[in-house]
Amino acid sequence: MLSKRFLLAFFFLLLVAMPVLAQDGDPATELQKELWCPICQGIRLDVCEQKVCQQMRDLIDEELAAGKSKEEIKQQFIEFYGPVVLGEPPRQGINWLAWIIPVLLAAGGLLFAGWMTRSWSRRVQSQVDVAPGADAPPDEDSYLSQVEREIEDL
Amino acid sequence: MADLGYIALVLAFIVALYGFVVSLVGGRRRDQVLIISGRNSLYAVAGLVVVATSALWYLFVTNNFSIEFVASHSERSLPLFYRFSALWGGQAGSLLFWVFILSLYSVIFLLVEWRRQQRRRPYIVATLLAVHVFFLLVVLVAANPFERLWVLADGTTQAALFRPGGASLFIPADGSGLSPLLQNYWMVFHPVFLYLGYVGLTLPMVYAVSGLMSGDLDNRWAKDVRVWNLIPWMFLTAGILMGSQWAYVELGWGGFWAWDPVENASLIPWLTATAFLHSIMIQQQRGMLKVWNVSLAFIGFWLVIIGTFITRSGIIDSVHAFALSNVGPMFLSFIILSFAVFMYLLWQRLPLLQSESELDSMLSRESAFLYVNVLFIVAAFVTLFGTIFPIVSEALTNTKIAVSAPYFNKVDGPIFLGILLLMGIGPLLGWRRSSTDMLRKSLAPPLAMALFVMVVLFMFVTHNWLPILAWGLTGLVLGTILWEYFRGARARRKATGEVWPLALLRVMGRNQRRYGGYMVHLGVVMITVAVVGATIFQSNLKTSIPLNESVELAGYTFTYTGLEQEKLSNHDAAIANVLVQKGDTLIGTLRPRMNFYSGISGRDMGPTTEVGLHTNLYEDVYVVFNGWEADGNLGAFEIFVNPLMLWMWIGGLVMIFGTLFAVWPIPKSATRRVRVAAAAQPVS
């Protein structure tokens, strides 16, 4: 059996390691991977063969050489081509909906499942007529008989 | 031949309408003559649809370019193989192909189910025919593949079924060719499998709706419907993976899934069908979730129609979407009408759909199934929402936005991780109740496996938390699967004294469904491993290489050794030779190519690429040839190294094998023999 302390230590280690994730690579490549082709749907800038993307890649190199930050260049592209280059809805105005609704759906779904299981099990607790023998959870040895029972049910 | 096809379609429509009405009336009046007549009209419709589809195939094979659909999707030099698949290369043909598959499924379905489903019979026929009526109407009115080309009096050409006044028939000397992107062998099989999956999801809906109409709603349907959901589900799985393989080798951007609306349209019903195949188990075992199951069976079909609407109406720009057409309004009407009819039927039968059982504990397999179901449904609707959101946003703000991989990875990613977590825990829980003690005991080995995977990854591979978490979870699922196989075999061995391999085989044979299901889970584990590996650890390099010089990427050396040209029946190819070495070891020569198609659609589209690929269990080396300069003395390439990619395709095969194992009918006598033998043994 794994000790809780070991688990805790492991997750602590993982947390400590998180900052390492912020890997630093070539800023031009990084930016190319964060931007999307303004013409084709769903093709990343670094792999797109469109002329406009080649120009965008060249521009990134030029602007970085001129000392602009990644964020500034990104903003420049958004102003010129529109939020399409982000590949995701910008977090502003009506487009916030795109981010809020999935969270609401997921939360609603999980609450619903929680409520369902609770109502199922509550009904039983009030009835108390559980089949004899059912109180003891089946242990390891009766695993086969559990499997067998499930087959018979099919 | 075109007339024959057209007449067959018109007749099929009339007979389908007739069969629909007599089946409903026959069902109401319990009039066997009408019921039988309804069934026979379904057989007749199927025959007529087969005639119409064969006629279109004949027109393609014989290069009959007076037919607009053939002229715009084929050409004389198109290989026979692709002339056959050109049928589903455009809107009108693919809708006819939809009906064709539906007809085939309907006949098989009736042959198998007619005896079993006494009360449901007329309603099964009526529902199947209702779907036929709709699709035949769309094919006849909005997207007819048998329209001819005419030259009008003013010299312009027009496609129409009947001769417009003063027009004469126009027969182009050659067709404009099939889209070069579709001229790939995966594009021959992928659509067939996808359609078999897509259209097949009509059958669970037919079960649900005929049950609601007849009032025959006992739990037996949960057992009967299983195979009719699993088989289309398996085809859909295979179709989606083949589509990914096509995107991977043909589109040349190093990836396999772009969250394109067409891809999403196939994933969304897959998600609900997966939810459904889990939730019917709860009904079968415990008589619970009845309303949920009936609704899911309908929603799977409904989402297929919505997906077809999204992709076929041209409502969303995408690589695949066809031009705007009047197919859209018809689909939209059907979507609304079918939903209204279903809700009415469901509301009427609610009293028959009460849950029969309860849980003894909130910690049970039922609740795990319910949670996983909810996650699948949420994933489906979030994906649908993201797919249509650009239209909503553009309509409201007048600014175009894109909803691509960054969005879907962020919103669907956590849901998929949640599903993995439940895949690891769910199978270890017992029906009705599980004590935390028992769970802890059975969870220990899988959890140990997960931790082991995570520690090894952290120490030797990466400090990036995302792959550590995702692969850790796959470790948990893998641990659970292996532990379950081991426990089953051990228990069997204890009871019968058989040797390990025999005990394992016997326990698997005794419960195909359970162990087949775990095989499918194993396939999912492999695919997850590949997806995480190839997305997060992909290396790529865009470069130009002078002749006989090299570049390096991820430990490989790539040397450009020359350019070749090749002439094929309908296209020319430029092939670059790239010598690949890893360290001092020679891997081989990759031959990525650019294809230049001569047909009209080829000229419009520019060259297509076909990648040079070297694959092994560890990683894929993937080279795209993008062009050349100076008479081939300089080649432009994009090179990718995609770790673990092969596991995606292996995982797909394992999923299909697992599904077949779970549904494969074993003759009763064999099962009985094993049962008798097992019963003779003491069970501890």
Coordinates of C-alpha atoms in Angstrom, one line a residue, chain A residues 41-42 87-90 95-103 105, chain B residues 258-265 267-268 271 303 306 310 315-318 377-394 400-412 415:
Chain A
Q41 CA -9.1 27.3 -41.0
G42 CA -7.1 25.6 -38.3
G87 CA -7.2 30.7 -33.5
E88 CA -9.6 31.1 -30.5
P89 CA -12.2 33.7 -29.5
P90 CA -10.6 36.8 -27.9
N95 CA -16.8 36.4 -27.2
W96 CA -16.4 35.8 -23.4
L97 CA -19.5 33.6 -23.9
A98 CA -17.3 31.1 -25.8
W99 CA -15.3 30.6 -22.6
I100 CA -18.0 30.9 -20.0
I101 CA -20.6 28.6 -21.5
P102 CA -18.4 25.4 -21.6
V103 CA -17.6 26.0 -17.9
L105 CA -22.2 23.3 -19.1
Chain B
A258 CA -7.3 20.2 -36.8
W259 CA -10.7 20.6 -35.1
D260 CA -12.1 21.5 -38.5
P261 CA -15.9 21.7 -38.5
V262 CA -16.1 18.5 -40.6
E263 CA -13.9 16.6 -38.2
N264 CA -16.0 17.9 -35.3
A265 CA -19.2 16.9 -37.0
L267 CA -16.5 13.5 -33.4
I268 CA -19.7 14.9 -31.8
L271 CA -19.0 11.2 -28.2
L303 CA -26.4 15.3 -34.0
I306 CA -26.9 18.6 -37.4
I310 CA -23.2 22.2 -40.7
I315 CA -22.8 27.5 -43.3
I316 CA -19.3 27.4 -41.9
D317 CA -16.2 27.9 -43.9
S318 CA -13.9 25.0 -43.8
I377 CA -22.3 14.7 -23.4
V378 CA -20.7 18.0 -22.1
A379 CA -17.7 17.3 -24.5
A380 CA -20.1 16.8 -27.4
F381 CA -22.1 19.9 -26.8
V382 CA -19.0 22.1 -26.0
T383 CA -17.5 20.9 -29.3
L384 CA -20.8 21.6 -31.1
F385 CA -20.9 25.0 -29.5
G386 CA -17.4 25.9 -30.4
T387 CA -18.0 24.7 -34.0
I388 CA -21.0 27.1 -34.5
F389 CA -19.7 29.9 -32.3
P390 CA -17.8 31.7 -35.1
I391 CA -21.2 32.3 -36.9
V392 CA -22.8 33.6 -33.8
S393 CA -19.9 35.9 -33.0
E394 CA -19.6 37.2 -36.5
K400 CA -14.6 37.3 -38.0
I401 CA -13.0 35.1 -35.3
A402 CA -11.5 31.6 -35.6
V403 CA -12.3 28.8 -33.2
S404 CA -9.5 26.3 -33.8
A405 CA -7.2 24.0 -31.8
P406 CA -6.2 26.4 -29.1
Y407 CA -9.8 26.8 -28.0
F408 CA -10.8 23.1 -28.3
N409 CA -7.7 21.9 -26.6
K410 CA -8.5 24.2 -23.7
V411 CA -12.1 23.3 -23.3
D412 CA -12.2 19.7 -24.4
I415 CA -13.0 17.0 -20.0

